[in-house]
Coordinates of C-alpha atoms in Angstrom, one line a residue:
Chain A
X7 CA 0.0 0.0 0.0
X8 CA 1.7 3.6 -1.2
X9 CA 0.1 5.6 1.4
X10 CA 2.0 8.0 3.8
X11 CA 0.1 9.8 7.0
X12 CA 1.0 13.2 7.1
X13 CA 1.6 13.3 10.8
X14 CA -0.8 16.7 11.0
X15 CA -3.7 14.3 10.5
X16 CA -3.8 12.8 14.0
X17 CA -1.6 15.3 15.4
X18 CA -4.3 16.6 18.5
X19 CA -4.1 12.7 19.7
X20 CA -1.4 11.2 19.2
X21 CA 2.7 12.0 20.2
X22 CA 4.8 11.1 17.5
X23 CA 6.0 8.1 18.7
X24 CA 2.2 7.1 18.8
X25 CA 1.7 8.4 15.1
X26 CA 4.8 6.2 13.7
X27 CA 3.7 2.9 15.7
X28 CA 0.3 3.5 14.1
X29 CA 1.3 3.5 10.7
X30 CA 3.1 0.2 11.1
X31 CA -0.3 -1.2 12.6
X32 CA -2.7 0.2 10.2
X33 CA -0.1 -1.0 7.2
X34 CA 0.8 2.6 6.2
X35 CA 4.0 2.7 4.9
X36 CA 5.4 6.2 4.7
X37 CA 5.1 9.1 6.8
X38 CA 5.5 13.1 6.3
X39 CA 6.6 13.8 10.0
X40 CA 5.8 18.1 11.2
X41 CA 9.0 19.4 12.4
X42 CA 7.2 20.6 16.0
X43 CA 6.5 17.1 16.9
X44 CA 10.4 15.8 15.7
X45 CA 11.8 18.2 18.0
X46 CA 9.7 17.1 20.8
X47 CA 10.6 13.3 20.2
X48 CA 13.7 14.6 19.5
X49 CA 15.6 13.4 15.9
X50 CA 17.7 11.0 16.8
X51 CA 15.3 8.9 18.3
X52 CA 12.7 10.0 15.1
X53 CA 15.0 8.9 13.1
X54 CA 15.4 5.3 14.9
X55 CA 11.8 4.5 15.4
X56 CA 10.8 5.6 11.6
X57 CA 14.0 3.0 9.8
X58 CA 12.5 0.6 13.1
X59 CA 9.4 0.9 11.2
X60 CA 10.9 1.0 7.9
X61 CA 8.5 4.0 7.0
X62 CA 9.6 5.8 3.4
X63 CA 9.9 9.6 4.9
X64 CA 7.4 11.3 1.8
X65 CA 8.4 14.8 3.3
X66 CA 9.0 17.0 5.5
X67 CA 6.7 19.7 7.1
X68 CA 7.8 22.5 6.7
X69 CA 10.3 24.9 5.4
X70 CA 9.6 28.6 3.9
X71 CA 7.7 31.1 5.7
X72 CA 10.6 33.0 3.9
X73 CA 9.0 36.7 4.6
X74 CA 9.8 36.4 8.3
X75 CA 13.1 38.4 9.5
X76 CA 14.8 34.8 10.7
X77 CA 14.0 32.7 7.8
X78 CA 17.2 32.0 6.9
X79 CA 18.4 29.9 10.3
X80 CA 15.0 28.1 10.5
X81 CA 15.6 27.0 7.2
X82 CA 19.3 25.8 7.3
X83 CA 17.8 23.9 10.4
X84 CA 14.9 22.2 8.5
X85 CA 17.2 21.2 5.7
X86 CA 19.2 19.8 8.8
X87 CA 16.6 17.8 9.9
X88 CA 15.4 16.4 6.7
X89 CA 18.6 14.9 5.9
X90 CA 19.0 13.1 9.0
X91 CA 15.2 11.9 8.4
X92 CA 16.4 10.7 4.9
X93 CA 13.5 13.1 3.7
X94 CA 12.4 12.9 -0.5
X95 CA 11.5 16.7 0.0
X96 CA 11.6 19.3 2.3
X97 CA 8.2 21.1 1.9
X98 CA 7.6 25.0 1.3
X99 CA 4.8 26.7 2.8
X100 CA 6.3 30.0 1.5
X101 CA 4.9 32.4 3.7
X102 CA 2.4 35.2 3.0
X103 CA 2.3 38.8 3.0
X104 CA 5.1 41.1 5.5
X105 CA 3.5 41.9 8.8
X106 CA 1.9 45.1 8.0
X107 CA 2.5 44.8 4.3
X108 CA -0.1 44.6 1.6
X109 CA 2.9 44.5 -1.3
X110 CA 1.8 41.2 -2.6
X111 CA 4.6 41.3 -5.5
X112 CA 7.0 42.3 -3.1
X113 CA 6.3 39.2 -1.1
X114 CA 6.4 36.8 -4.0
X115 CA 10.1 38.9 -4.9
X116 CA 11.2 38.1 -1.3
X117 CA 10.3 34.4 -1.7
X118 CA 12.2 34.1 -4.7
X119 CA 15.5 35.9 -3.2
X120 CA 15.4 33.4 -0.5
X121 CA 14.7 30.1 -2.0
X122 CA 17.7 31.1 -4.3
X123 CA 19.9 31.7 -1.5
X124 CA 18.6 28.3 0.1
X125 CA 18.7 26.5 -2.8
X126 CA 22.5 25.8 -2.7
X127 CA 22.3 24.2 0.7
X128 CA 19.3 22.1 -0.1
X129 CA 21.5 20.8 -2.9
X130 CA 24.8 20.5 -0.7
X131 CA 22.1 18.3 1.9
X132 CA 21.0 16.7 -1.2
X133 CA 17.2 17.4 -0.1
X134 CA 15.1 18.1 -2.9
X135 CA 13.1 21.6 -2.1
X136 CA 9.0 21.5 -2.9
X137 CA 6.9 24.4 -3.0
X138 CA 3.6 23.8 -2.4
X139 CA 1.5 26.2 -4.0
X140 CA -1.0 27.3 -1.4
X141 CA -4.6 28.0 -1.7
X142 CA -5.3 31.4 -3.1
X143 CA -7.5 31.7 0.0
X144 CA -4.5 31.5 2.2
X145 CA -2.7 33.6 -0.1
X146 CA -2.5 36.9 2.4
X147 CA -1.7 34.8 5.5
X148 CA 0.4 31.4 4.5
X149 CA 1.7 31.1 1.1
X150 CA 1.8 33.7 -1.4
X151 CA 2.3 31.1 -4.4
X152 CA -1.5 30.1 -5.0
X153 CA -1.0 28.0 -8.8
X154 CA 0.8 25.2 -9.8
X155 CA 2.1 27.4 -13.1
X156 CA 3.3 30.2 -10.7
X157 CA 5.3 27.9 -8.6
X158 CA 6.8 25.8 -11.7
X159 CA 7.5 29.2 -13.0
X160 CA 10.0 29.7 -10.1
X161 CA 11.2 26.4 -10.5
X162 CA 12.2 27.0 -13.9
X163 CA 14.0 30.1 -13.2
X164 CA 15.9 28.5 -10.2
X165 CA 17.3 25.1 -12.2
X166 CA 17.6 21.8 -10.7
X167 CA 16.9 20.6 -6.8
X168 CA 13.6 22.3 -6.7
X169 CA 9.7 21.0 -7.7
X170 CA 6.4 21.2 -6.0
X171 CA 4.5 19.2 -3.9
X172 CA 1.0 18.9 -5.3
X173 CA -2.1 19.0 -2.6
X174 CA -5.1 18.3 -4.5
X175 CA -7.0 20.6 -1.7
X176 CA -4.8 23.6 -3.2
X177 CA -5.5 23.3 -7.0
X178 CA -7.9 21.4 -7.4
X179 CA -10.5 24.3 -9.2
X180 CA -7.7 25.2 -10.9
X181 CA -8.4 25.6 -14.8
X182 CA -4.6 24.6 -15.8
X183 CA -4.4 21.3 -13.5
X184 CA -4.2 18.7 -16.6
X185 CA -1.6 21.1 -18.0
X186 CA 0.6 22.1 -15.4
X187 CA 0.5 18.8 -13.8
X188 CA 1.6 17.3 -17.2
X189 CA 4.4 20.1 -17.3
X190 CA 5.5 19.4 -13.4
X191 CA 6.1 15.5 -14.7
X192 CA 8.2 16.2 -17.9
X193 CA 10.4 18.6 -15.8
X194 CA 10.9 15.7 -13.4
X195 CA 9.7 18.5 -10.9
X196 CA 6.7 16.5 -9.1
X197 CA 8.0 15.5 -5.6
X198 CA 4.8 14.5 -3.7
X199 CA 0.9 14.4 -4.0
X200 CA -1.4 14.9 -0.9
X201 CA -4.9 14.0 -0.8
X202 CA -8.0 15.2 1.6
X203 CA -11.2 16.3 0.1
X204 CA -13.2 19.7 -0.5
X205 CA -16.1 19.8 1.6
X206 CA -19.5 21.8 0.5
X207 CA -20.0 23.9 2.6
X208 CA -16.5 24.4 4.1
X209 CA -16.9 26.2 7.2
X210 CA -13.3 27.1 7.9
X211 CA -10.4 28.2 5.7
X212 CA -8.0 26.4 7.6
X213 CA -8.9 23.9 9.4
X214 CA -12.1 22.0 7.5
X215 CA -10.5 19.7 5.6
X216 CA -12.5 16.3 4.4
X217 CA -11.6 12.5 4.8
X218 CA -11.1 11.4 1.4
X219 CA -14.8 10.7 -0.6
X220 CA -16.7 13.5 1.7
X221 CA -16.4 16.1 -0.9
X222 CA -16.1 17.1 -4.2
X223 CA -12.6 16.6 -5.3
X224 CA -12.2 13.7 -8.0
X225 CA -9.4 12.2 -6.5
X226 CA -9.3 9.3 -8.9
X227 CA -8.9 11.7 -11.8
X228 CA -6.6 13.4 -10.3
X229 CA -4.2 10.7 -9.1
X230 CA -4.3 9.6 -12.7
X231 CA -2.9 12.3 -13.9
X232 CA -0.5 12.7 -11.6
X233 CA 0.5 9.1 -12.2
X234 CA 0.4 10.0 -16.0
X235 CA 3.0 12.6 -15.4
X236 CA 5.6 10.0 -14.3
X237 CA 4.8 10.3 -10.4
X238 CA 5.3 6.8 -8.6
X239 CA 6.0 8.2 -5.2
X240 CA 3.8 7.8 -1.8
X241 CA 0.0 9.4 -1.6
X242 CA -0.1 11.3 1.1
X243 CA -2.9 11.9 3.2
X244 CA -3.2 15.2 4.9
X245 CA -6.2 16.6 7.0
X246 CA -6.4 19.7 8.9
X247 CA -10.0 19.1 10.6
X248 CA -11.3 19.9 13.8
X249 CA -14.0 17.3 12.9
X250 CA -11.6 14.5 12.1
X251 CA -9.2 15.9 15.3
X252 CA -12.0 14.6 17.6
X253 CA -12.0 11.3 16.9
X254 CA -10.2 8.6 18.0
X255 CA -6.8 8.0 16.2
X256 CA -7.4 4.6 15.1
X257 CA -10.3 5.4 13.7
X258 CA -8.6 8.1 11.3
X259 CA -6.2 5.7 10.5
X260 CA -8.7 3.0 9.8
X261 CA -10.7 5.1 7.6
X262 CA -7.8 6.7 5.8
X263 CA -6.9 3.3 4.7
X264 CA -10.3 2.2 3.2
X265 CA -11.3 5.6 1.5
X266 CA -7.3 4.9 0.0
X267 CA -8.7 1.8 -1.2
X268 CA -11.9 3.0 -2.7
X269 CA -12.1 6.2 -3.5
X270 CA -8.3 7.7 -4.5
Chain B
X30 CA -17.8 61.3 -7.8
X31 CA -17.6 57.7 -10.1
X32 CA -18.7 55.7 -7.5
X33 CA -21.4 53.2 -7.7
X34 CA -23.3 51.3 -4.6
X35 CA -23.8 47.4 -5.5
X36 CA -27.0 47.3 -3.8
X37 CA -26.1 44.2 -1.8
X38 CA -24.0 46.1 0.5
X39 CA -27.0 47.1 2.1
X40 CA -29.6 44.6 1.3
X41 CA -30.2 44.3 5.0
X42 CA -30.8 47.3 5.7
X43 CA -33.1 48.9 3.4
X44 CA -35.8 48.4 0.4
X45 CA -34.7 49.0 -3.0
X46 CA -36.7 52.5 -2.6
X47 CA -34.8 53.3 0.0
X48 CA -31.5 52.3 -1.9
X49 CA -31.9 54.4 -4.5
X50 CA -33.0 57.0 -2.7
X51 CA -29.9 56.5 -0.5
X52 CA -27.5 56.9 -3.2
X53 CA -28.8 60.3 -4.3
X54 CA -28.5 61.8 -0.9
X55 CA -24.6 60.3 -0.1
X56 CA -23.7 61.6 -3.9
X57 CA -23.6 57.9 -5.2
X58 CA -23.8 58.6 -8.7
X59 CA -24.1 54.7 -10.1
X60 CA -26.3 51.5 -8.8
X61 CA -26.3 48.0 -9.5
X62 CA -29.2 46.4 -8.4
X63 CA -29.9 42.7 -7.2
X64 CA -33.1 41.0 -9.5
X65 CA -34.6 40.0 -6.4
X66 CA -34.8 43.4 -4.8
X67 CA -35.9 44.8 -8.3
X68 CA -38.9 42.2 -8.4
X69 CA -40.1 43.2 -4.8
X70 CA -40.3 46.9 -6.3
X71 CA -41.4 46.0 -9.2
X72 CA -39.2 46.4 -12.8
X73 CA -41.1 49.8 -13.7
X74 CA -40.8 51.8 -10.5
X75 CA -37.4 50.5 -10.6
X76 CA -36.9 52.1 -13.6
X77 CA -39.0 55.1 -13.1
X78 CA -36.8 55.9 -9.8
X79 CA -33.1 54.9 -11.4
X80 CA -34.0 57.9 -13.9
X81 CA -35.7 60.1 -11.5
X82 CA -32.4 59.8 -9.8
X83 CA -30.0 60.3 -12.7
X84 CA -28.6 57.0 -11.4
X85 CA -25.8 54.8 -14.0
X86 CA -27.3 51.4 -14.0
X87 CA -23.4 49.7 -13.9
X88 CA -25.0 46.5 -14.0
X89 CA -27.4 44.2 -13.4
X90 CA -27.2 41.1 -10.2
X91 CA -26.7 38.7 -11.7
X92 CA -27.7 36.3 -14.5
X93 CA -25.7 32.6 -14.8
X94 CA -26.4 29.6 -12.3
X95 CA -26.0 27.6 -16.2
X96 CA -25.5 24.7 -14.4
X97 CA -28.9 24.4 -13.1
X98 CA -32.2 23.1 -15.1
X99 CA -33.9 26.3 -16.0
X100 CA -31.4 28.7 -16.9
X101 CA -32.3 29.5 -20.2
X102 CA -35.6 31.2 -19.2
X103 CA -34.5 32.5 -15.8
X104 CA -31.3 34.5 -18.2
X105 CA -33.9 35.3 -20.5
X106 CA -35.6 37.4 -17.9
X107 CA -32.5 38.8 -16.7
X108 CA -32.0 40.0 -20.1
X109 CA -35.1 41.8 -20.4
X110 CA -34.7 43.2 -16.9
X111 CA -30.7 44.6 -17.6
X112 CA -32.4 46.0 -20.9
X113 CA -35.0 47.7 -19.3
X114 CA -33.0 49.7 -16.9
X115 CA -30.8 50.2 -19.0
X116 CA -27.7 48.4 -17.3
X117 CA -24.2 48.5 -18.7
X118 CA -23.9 44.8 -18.4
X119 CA -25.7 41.6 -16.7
X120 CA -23.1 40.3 -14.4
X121 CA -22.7 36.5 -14.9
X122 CA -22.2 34.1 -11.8
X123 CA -21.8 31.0 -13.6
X124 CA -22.8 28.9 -11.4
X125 CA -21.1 25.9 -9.6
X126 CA -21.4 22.2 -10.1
X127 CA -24.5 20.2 -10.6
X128 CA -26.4 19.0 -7.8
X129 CA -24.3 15.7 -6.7
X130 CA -21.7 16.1 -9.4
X131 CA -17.7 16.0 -8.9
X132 CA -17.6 17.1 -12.7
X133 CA -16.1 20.5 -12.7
X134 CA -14.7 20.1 -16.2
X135 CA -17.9 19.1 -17.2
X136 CA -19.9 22.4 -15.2
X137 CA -17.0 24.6 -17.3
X138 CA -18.2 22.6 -20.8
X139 CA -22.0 23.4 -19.6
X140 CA -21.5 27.2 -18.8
X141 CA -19.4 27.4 -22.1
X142 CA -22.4 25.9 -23.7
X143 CA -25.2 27.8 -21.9
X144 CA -23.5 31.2 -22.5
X145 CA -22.6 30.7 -26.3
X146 CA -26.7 30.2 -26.5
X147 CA -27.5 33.3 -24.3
X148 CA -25.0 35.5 -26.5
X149 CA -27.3 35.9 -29.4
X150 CA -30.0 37.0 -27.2
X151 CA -27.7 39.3 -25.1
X152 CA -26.4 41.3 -28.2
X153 CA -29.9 41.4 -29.6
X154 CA -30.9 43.2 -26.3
X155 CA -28.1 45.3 -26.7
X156 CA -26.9 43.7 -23.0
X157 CA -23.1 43.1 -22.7
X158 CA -22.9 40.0 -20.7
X159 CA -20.0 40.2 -18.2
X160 CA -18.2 36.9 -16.9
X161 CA -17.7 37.2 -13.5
X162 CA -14.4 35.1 -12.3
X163 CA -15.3 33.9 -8.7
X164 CA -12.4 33.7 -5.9
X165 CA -11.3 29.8 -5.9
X166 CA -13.2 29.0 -2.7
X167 CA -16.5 29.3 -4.4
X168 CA -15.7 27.3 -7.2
X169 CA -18.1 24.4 -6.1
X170 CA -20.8 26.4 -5.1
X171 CA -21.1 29.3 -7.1
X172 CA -18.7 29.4 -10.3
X173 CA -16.5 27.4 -11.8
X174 CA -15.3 30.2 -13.5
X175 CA -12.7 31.2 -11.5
X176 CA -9.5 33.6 -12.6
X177 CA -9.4 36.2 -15.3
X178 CA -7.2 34.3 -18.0
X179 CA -9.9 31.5 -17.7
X180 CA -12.9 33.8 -18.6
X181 CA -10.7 35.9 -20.9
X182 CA -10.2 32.7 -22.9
X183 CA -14.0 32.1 -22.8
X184 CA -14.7 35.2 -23.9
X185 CA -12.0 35.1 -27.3
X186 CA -13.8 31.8 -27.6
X187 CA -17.0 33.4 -27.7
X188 CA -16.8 36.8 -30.0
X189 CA -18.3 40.1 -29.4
X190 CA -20.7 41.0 -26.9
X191 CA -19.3 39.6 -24.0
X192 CA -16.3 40.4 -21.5
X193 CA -15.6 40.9 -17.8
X194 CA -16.6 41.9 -14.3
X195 CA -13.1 42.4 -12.3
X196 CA -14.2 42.3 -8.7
X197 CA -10.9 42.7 -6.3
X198 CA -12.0 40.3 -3.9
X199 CA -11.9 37.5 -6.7
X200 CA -8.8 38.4 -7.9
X201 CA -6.3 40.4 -6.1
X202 CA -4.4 37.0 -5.2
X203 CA -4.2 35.9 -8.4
X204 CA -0.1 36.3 -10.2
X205 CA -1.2 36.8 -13.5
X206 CA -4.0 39.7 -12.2
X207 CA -1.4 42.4 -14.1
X208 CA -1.0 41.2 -17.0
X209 CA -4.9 39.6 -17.5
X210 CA -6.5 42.8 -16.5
X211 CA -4.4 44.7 -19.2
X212 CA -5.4 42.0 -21.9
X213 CA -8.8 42.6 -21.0
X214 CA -8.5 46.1 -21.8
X215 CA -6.9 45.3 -25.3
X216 CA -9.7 43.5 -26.1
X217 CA -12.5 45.8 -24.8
X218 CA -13.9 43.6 -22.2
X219 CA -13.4 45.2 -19.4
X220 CA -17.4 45.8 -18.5
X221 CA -17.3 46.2 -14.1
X222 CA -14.8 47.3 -11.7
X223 CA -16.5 45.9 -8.1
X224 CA -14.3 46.7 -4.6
X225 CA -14.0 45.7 -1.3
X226 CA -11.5 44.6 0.9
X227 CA -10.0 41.1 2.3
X228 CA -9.5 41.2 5.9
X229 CA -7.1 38.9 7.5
X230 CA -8.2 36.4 9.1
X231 CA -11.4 36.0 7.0
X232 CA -13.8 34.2 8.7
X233 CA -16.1 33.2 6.7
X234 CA -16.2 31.9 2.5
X235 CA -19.0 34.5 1.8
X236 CA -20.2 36.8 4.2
X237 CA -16.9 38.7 5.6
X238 CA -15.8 40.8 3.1
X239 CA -13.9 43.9 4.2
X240 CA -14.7 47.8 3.7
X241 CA -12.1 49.6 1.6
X242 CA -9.1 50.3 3.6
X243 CA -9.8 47.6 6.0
X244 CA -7.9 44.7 4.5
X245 CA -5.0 43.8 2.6
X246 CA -6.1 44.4 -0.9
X247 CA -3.9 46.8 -3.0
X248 CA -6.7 48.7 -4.3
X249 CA -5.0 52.3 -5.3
X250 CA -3.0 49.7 -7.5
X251 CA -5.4 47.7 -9.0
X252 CA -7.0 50.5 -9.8
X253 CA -4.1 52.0 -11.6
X254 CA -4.2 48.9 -13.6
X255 CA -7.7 48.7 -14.7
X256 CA -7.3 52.4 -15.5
X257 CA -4.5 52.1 -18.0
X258 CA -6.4 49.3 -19.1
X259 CA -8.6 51.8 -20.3
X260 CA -11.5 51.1 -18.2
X261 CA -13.3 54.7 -17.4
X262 CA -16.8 53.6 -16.2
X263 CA -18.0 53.7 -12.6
X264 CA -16.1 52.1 -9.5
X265 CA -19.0 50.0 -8.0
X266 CA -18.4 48.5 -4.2
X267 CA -20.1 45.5 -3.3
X268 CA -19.6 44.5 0.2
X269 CA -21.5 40.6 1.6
X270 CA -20.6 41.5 5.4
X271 CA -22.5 40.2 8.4
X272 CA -20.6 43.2 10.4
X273 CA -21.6 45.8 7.9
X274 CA -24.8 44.3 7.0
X275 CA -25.6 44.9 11.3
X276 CA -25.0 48.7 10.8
X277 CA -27.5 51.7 10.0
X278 CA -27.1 51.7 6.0
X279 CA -26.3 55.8 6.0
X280 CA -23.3 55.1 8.3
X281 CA -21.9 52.4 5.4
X282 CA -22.9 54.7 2.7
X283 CA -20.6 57.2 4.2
X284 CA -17.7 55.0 5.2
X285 CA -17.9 53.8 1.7
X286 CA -17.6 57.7 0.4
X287 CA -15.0 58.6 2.2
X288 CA -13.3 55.6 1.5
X289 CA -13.9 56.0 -2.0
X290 CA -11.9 58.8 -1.4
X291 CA -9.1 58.2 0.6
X292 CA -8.2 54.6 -0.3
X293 CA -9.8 53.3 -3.6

């Protein structure tokens, strides 16, 4: 089975340590750990328990937030961090609008300058960098790279060691999917895929997320083209939901698994 | 003064009557009605108080929903309704997908469908009809139509008669916003400018828009742009707003005014 949990998903029940021992049980075999909850297990013994497991490490949450004064450090660290995980990708939410600051092009000129000047270490740590484009409704306050064309625009100015990670919650309206998903594959630039659903109504911009088949995504399609592009990576699950945070961990789990088997 | 009140800023508040009256007294010089307030009234006093007023009809709320089963006679209605008053354009909400569909290339193919039948009808009423590209988040619900590029391509598909309604709130994330805007201008389709702000955090998907000012929206420059686009018609605010929807109406006409002023 080529599913990964991102560790978000069960993150209000479960340490870590918890998390990684349920994949094993519930036959998930890769993980996308959040760097908050690797420092409080601390690395080394991350690191351990995951090759115990022998979970394939999809990614690592997060890098970016680059329009923050200490952007730089933080990132150097999660670079760090990714390599002694034996990460595929270090994952960039790139970070939204300045405090104070309404310069949207500004912002999206400050994200390139830094992921330029990271981009040589990410290569030295031999840790591929993917942006995830953000949705645009998230465009003020988390990432202010909201398509898959903007973000593969980037990419294409910066050369090799950097792709996206595509989050079919992100672009899943958008018009140029088919295309720029086909244009992410032949660039080899495709480093992950994350799956959740769209739920109608969505109540919350953040954190209203939908277990796989409770919305209106069409996941299947989707993978499909994904896997048509050349992707044979993990599918990673990842659900920020106050709904799904209230129920019991095993449960998730359990029902991540079928909808993986049904519906994606 | 060029402003114009989209009468759903104070739908709350006050009758269509009232509206119109409203806009005379705080100098508002241009209205765009909604077609349910305009039924209540009653089409001829509608019109018979627009012109009594010296009011600019800058459009007309809203024909589209093409992805339901009767919107061929409900647009036809619209049709005669924008013609009657006299309104620059009927503004287009394309409408979502289908009751229990997960088709959204298939609600795009039906809108392109439904509007290339309407078009005829529209340019023999002399009614522009003006594609409305909805922010992302509503793309289930309410359009599928959903950047400026994607109803700009639409529109070249389509021929004369047709073009845009650039509303901020739908668009000011987008990173092609610049360069759309001015091809809309080339092409003489720019039909509506509609403002309002995006607060941060937004709380809800559709009733927390921001007054002018009050959010993060550039608006001075995306006004410059639609400008030197060539647009010259009326600015038109439209504000959904449970907080300003709970005010006395004359209080939001002049906070729109003097923000018309001072930050638009």
């Amino acid at each position: 089975m080529n599913l990964s949990l991102n560790t978000a998903t069960v993150r209000k029940q479960w340490t870590l340590a918890q998390i990684i021992d349920g994949c094993a049980r519930h036959g998930i075999t890769g993980i996308s750990p959040w760097r908050d909850q690797v420092a409080q297990m601390g690395l080394a013994q991350t690191v351990q328990a995951i090759r115990a497991n022998g979970l394939t490490v999809t990614g690592l949450c997060r890098g970016g937030f680059f329009t923050v004064p200490d952007w730089h450090d933080d990132n150097r660290r999660a670079l760090e961090e990714a390599h002694e995980l034996g990460a595929q990708c270090l994952v960039l939410v790139v970070g939204g609008l300045p405090k104070g600051s309404k310069d949207l092009r500004g912002a999206r000129d400050q994200v390139r300058d830094a992921i330029a000047a990271l981009l040589p270490e990410a290569r030295a740590a031999k840790v591929p960098l993917a942006i995830e484009p953000l949705h645009p409704m998230q465009a003020a306050e988390r990432a202010c790279i909201n398509t898959l064309e903007q973000a593969l625009d980037l990419c294409d100015e910066l050369g090799e060691g950097i792709g996206v990670a595509c989050d079919v919650y992100h672009v899943w309206w958008d018009p140029k999917l088919e295309q720029q998903i086909a244009r992410a594959g032949r660039k080899k630039r495709l480093l992950a895929y994350h799956i959740c659903d769209w739920l109608v109504p969505t109540r919350d911009l953040l954190n209203d997320r939908g277990m796989m088949g409770d919305g209106i995504i069409e996941l299947k399609k989707i993978r499909a083209l994904v896997e048509a592009a050349g992707y044979a990576g993990h599918i990673e699950v990842e659900i920020f939901s106050d709904a799904w945070w209230s129920r019991p961990a095993d449960e998730v789990l359990d029902t991540c698994v079928a909808r993986y088997q049904t519906v994606v």
